[in-house]
């Protein structure tokens, strides 16, 4: 459908600014352009409560690149969603006003429940339709979302959502010293597990983890990085990582390798890089807490999430509206 209109979905997170440009197809959409940059919008937010000038400037620069790409591709409709950093910062609304003034984009600061719903919508096609329940999690830069899903006949019904204000950036900043030692790392994992435990108490997910009743799906830079390291990739390849099944033993082995690396060694690895070298262990700690609380033994990796959910939402809205106009 080369003549189909183009859409752009932008996800402004605590660590990354990312965009997909795509056109609808009979089976979903085809990506025609993409952009991703680490901007560390939430840098120092945990201590200060505000977005710093340097972080906002980096993010505005990245968004201007996105706008140029959108103009070059003649995008018809776009949506920019902002998540935990803008939700938490006392100057979050002021910053979104600056974005609108400088770029013309109108950011939506979305709730944690909408963020979780978009992430689920974006990766739902990776769920096994024959497994009736799914635990979907998204480890972000400033928060982590859990979604408990009833999965029936290819239709997903959200039964519960929990968001904790802990992501890889906030955890790495607040617990940097602890993450550097085995005892400190274990302490961090225990603390995160306690934050997640009310979700388990409410939904009793662990009791269903026998007899192929539950599947786990993780969408985040943490799980995609661990997937790439498990495969031994020398360069990140989405086609090999997206949809990959990872055993908990494999996750533990890669985590041990990462913990044994120096910061410089992690920086030098092409699937990690200098921008994420100080964050990857924080992500491992959050993931380990999830795996301990819900010991299914395996999970599926999704290199997709909020942006894909935003794209599908816009395309669905336009298709419904178009049908109304022609009926």
Coordinates of C-alpha atoms in Angstrom, one line a residue, residues 43-251:
X43 CA 18.9 12.6 34.8
X44 CA 19.0 13.8 38.4
X45 CA 15.2 13.9 38.6
X46 CA 15.1 11.6 41.6
X47 CA 17.2 14.0 43.7
X48 CA 16.0 17.4 42.4
X49 CA 12.4 16.7 41.4
X50 CA 12.8 18.8 38.3
X51 CA 14.0 18.3 34.7
X52 CA 17.4 19.9 34.3
X53 CA 18.1 22.5 31.6
X54 CA 20.8 20.3 30.0
X55 CA 18.5 17.3 29.8
X56 CA 15.6 19.4 28.3
X57 CA 18.0 20.9 25.8
X58 CA 19.2 17.4 24.7
X59 CA 15.7 16.2 24.4
X60 CA 14.5 19.3 22.4
X61 CA 17.4 18.7 20.0
X62 CA 16.4 15.1 19.5
X63 CA 12.7 16.1 18.9
X64 CA 13.8 18.6 16.3
X65 CA 15.4 15.8 14.4
X66 CA 12.2 13.8 14.6
X67 CA 10.2 16.8 13.2
X68 CA 12.6 17.1 10.3
X69 CA 12.2 13.4 9.5
X70 CA 8.4 13.7 9.8
X71 CA 8.4 16.6 7.3
X72 CA 10.7 14.8 4.9
X73 CA 8.4 11.8 5.0
X74 CA 5.2 13.9 4.7
X75 CA 3.7 12.4 7.8
X76 CA -0.1 12.9 8.0
X77 CA -0.7 12.3 11.6
X78 CA 1.6 12.1 14.7
X79 CA 1.3 11.6 18.4
X80 CA 4.0 12.3 21.0
X81 CA 3.5 10.6 24.4
X82 CA 5.6 11.5 27.4
X83 CA 6.0 9.1 30.4
X84 CA 7.5 9.0 33.9
X85 CA 10.0 11.8 33.7
X86 CA 7.4 14.3 32.7
X87 CA 4.8 12.8 35.0
X88 CA 7.1 13.1 38.0
X89 CA 8.9 16.4 37.4
X90 CA 7.4 19.5 38.9
X91 CA 8.3 21.3 35.7
X92 CA 7.0 18.6 33.4
X93 CA 4.0 20.6 32.1
X94 CA 6.3 23.6 31.6
X95 CA 8.6 21.4 29.5
X96 CA 5.8 20.1 27.3
X97 CA 4.8 23.7 26.6
X98 CA 8.4 24.4 25.5
X99 CA 8.2 21.3 23.2
X100 CA 5.1 22.6 21.6
X101 CA 6.5 26.1 21.1
X102 CA 9.8 25.0 19.6
X103 CA 8.7 22.0 17.5
X104 CA 5.0 22.3 17.0
X105 CA 4.4 18.9 18.6
X106 CA 1.7 18.6 21.3
X107 CA 2.9 16.1 23.9
X108 CA 0.5 14.0 25.9
X109 CA 1.8 13.2 29.4
X110 CA 0.1 9.8 29.7
X111 CA -0.9 8.0 32.9
X112 CA 0.9 4.8 34.0
X113 CA -2.2 2.8 33.1
X114 CA -2.3 4.2 29.6
X115 CA 1.4 3.6 29.2
X116 CA 0.9 0.0 30.2
X117 CA -2.0 -0.4 27.8
X118 CA 0.0 1.0 24.9
X119 CA 2.9 -1.3 25.7
X120 CA 0.6 -4.3 25.7
X121 CA -1.1 -3.2 22.5
X122 CA 2.3 -2.9 20.8
X123 CA 3.6 -6.3 21.7
X124 CA 0.3 -8.4 21.9
X125 CA 1.0 -10.1 18.6
X126 CA 3.9 -12.0 20.3
X127 CA 1.5 -13.6 22.9
X128 CA 0.6 -17.3 22.4
X129 CA -3.1 -17.3 21.8
X130 CA -3.4 -20.8 23.4
X131 CA -2.1 -19.7 26.8
X132 CA -5.0 -18.0 28.8
X133 CA -3.0 -15.7 31.0
X134 CA -0.1 -13.3 30.4
X135 CA 2.2 -11.3 32.7
X136 CA 3.6 -8.4 30.6
X137 CA 6.2 -6.1 32.0
X138 CA 7.9 -3.0 30.8
X139 CA 11.2 -1.9 32.5
X140 CA 11.6 1.8 31.6
X141 CA 14.0 4.5 32.5
X142 CA 11.9 6.0 35.3
X143 CA 9.2 3.4 36.1
X144 CA 8.4 -0.2 35.6
X145 CA 4.9 -1.4 34.7
X146 CA 3.3 -4.8 35.3
X147 CA 0.2 -5.8 33.4
X148 CA -1.9 -8.9 34.2
X149 CA -3.8 -10.0 31.1
X150 CA -6.6 -12.4 30.3
X151 CA -5.7 -13.8 26.8
X152 CA -8.7 -15.4 25.2
X153 CA -9.1 -16.2 21.5
X154 CA -6.5 -13.6 20.5
X155 CA -8.2 -10.9 22.6
X156 CA -6.4 -9.3 25.5
X157 CA -8.3 -8.0 28.6
X158 CA -6.3 -6.1 31.1
X159 CA -7.1 -7.5 34.6
X160 CA -4.7 -5.4 36.6
X161 CA -1.8 -2.8 36.3
X162 CA 0.9 -1.8 38.7
X163 CA 3.5 0.9 38.1
X164 CA 6.4 1.5 40.5
X165 CA 8.5 4.7 40.2
X166 CA 11.6 2.7 39.7
X167 CA 13.4 2.3 36.4
X168 CA 16.9 1.8 35.2
X169 CA 17.9 5.5 35.4
X170 CA 16.4 6.2 38.8
X171 CA 17.8 2.9 40.2
X172 CA 21.2 3.4 38.8
X173 CA 21.4 7.0 40.2
X174 CA 20.1 6.1 43.7
X175 CA 21.7 2.7 44.2
X176 CA 24.9 2.9 42.2
X177 CA 27.1 1.9 45.1
X178 CA 24.9 -1.1 46.1
X179 CA 24.7 -2.4 42.5
X180 CA 28.5 -2.7 42.4
X181 CA 28.6 -5.5 45.1
X182 CA 26.9 -8.8 45.3
X183 CA 25.4 -8.1 48.7
X184 CA 24.2 -4.6 47.6
X185 CA 22.7 -6.0 44.4
X186 CA 20.8 -8.7 46.4
X187 CA 19.5 -5.9 48.7
X188 CA 18.2 -4.0 45.7
X189 CA 16.5 -7.0 44.2
X190 CA 14.8 -7.7 47.5
X191 CA 13.6 -4.1 47.8
X192 CA 12.1 -4.2 44.3
X193 CA 10.5 -7.5 45.0
X194 CA 8.7 -6.1 48.0
X195 CA 7.4 -3.2 45.8
X196 CA 5.9 -5.8 43.4
X197 CA 4.5 -8.1 46.0
X198 CA 1.1 -6.3 46.3
X199 CA 0.5 -7.2 42.7
X200 CA 1.0 -10.8 43.4
X201 CA -1.1 -10.7 46.5
X202 CA -4.0 -9.2 44.5
X203 CA -3.9 -11.5 41.5
X204 CA -2.2 -14.7 42.9
X205 CA -0.3 -15.1 39.6
X206 CA 2.3 -17.5 41.0
X207 CA -0.4 -20.1 41.8
X208 CA -1.3 -20.4 38.1
X209 CA 2.3 -20.9 36.9
X210 CA 1.9 -24.7 36.2
X211 CA 0.1 -26.5 33.4
X212 CA 0.9 -23.9 30.7
X213 CA -1.7 -21.4 32.0
X214 CA 0.6 -18.3 32.1
X215 CA 3.2 -16.7 29.7
X216 CA 5.6 -13.9 30.4
X217 CA 6.5 -11.1 28.0
X218 CA 9.1 -8.5 28.6
X219 CA 9.4 -5.3 26.6
X220 CA 12.4 -3.0 27.4
X221 CA 16.0 -2.3 26.6
X222 CA 17.0 -4.5 29.5
X223 CA 15.4 -7.7 28.1
X224 CA 16.5 -7.0 24.5
X225 CA 20.0 -6.4 25.6
X226 CA 20.1 -9.6 27.6
X227 CA 18.6 -11.4 24.6
X228 CA 21.4 -10.1 22.3
X229 CA 24.1 -11.0 24.8
X230 CA 22.6 -14.5 25.3
X231 CA 22.8 -15.0 21.5
X232 CA 26.4 -13.8 21.4
X233 CA 25.6 -11.0 18.9
X234 CA 28.4 -8.7 18.0
X235 CA 26.0 -6.2 16.7
X236 CA 22.4 -5.8 17.8
X237 CA 19.9 -7.4 15.4
X238 CA 16.2 -6.8 16.1
X239 CA 15.2 -9.7 13.8
X240 CA 17.0 -12.2 16.0
X241 CA 15.9 -10.7 19.4
X242 CA 12.3 -9.7 18.9
X243 CA 10.2 -12.8 19.9
X244 CA 13.2 -14.7 21.4
X245 CA 12.4 -17.1 24.2
X246 CA 14.8 -16.7 27.2
X247 CA 15.1 -19.1 30.0
X248 CA 15.6 -17.8 33.5
X249 CA 18.9 -19.8 33.7
X250 CA 20.0 -18.0 30.6
X251 CA 19.1 -14.6 32.1

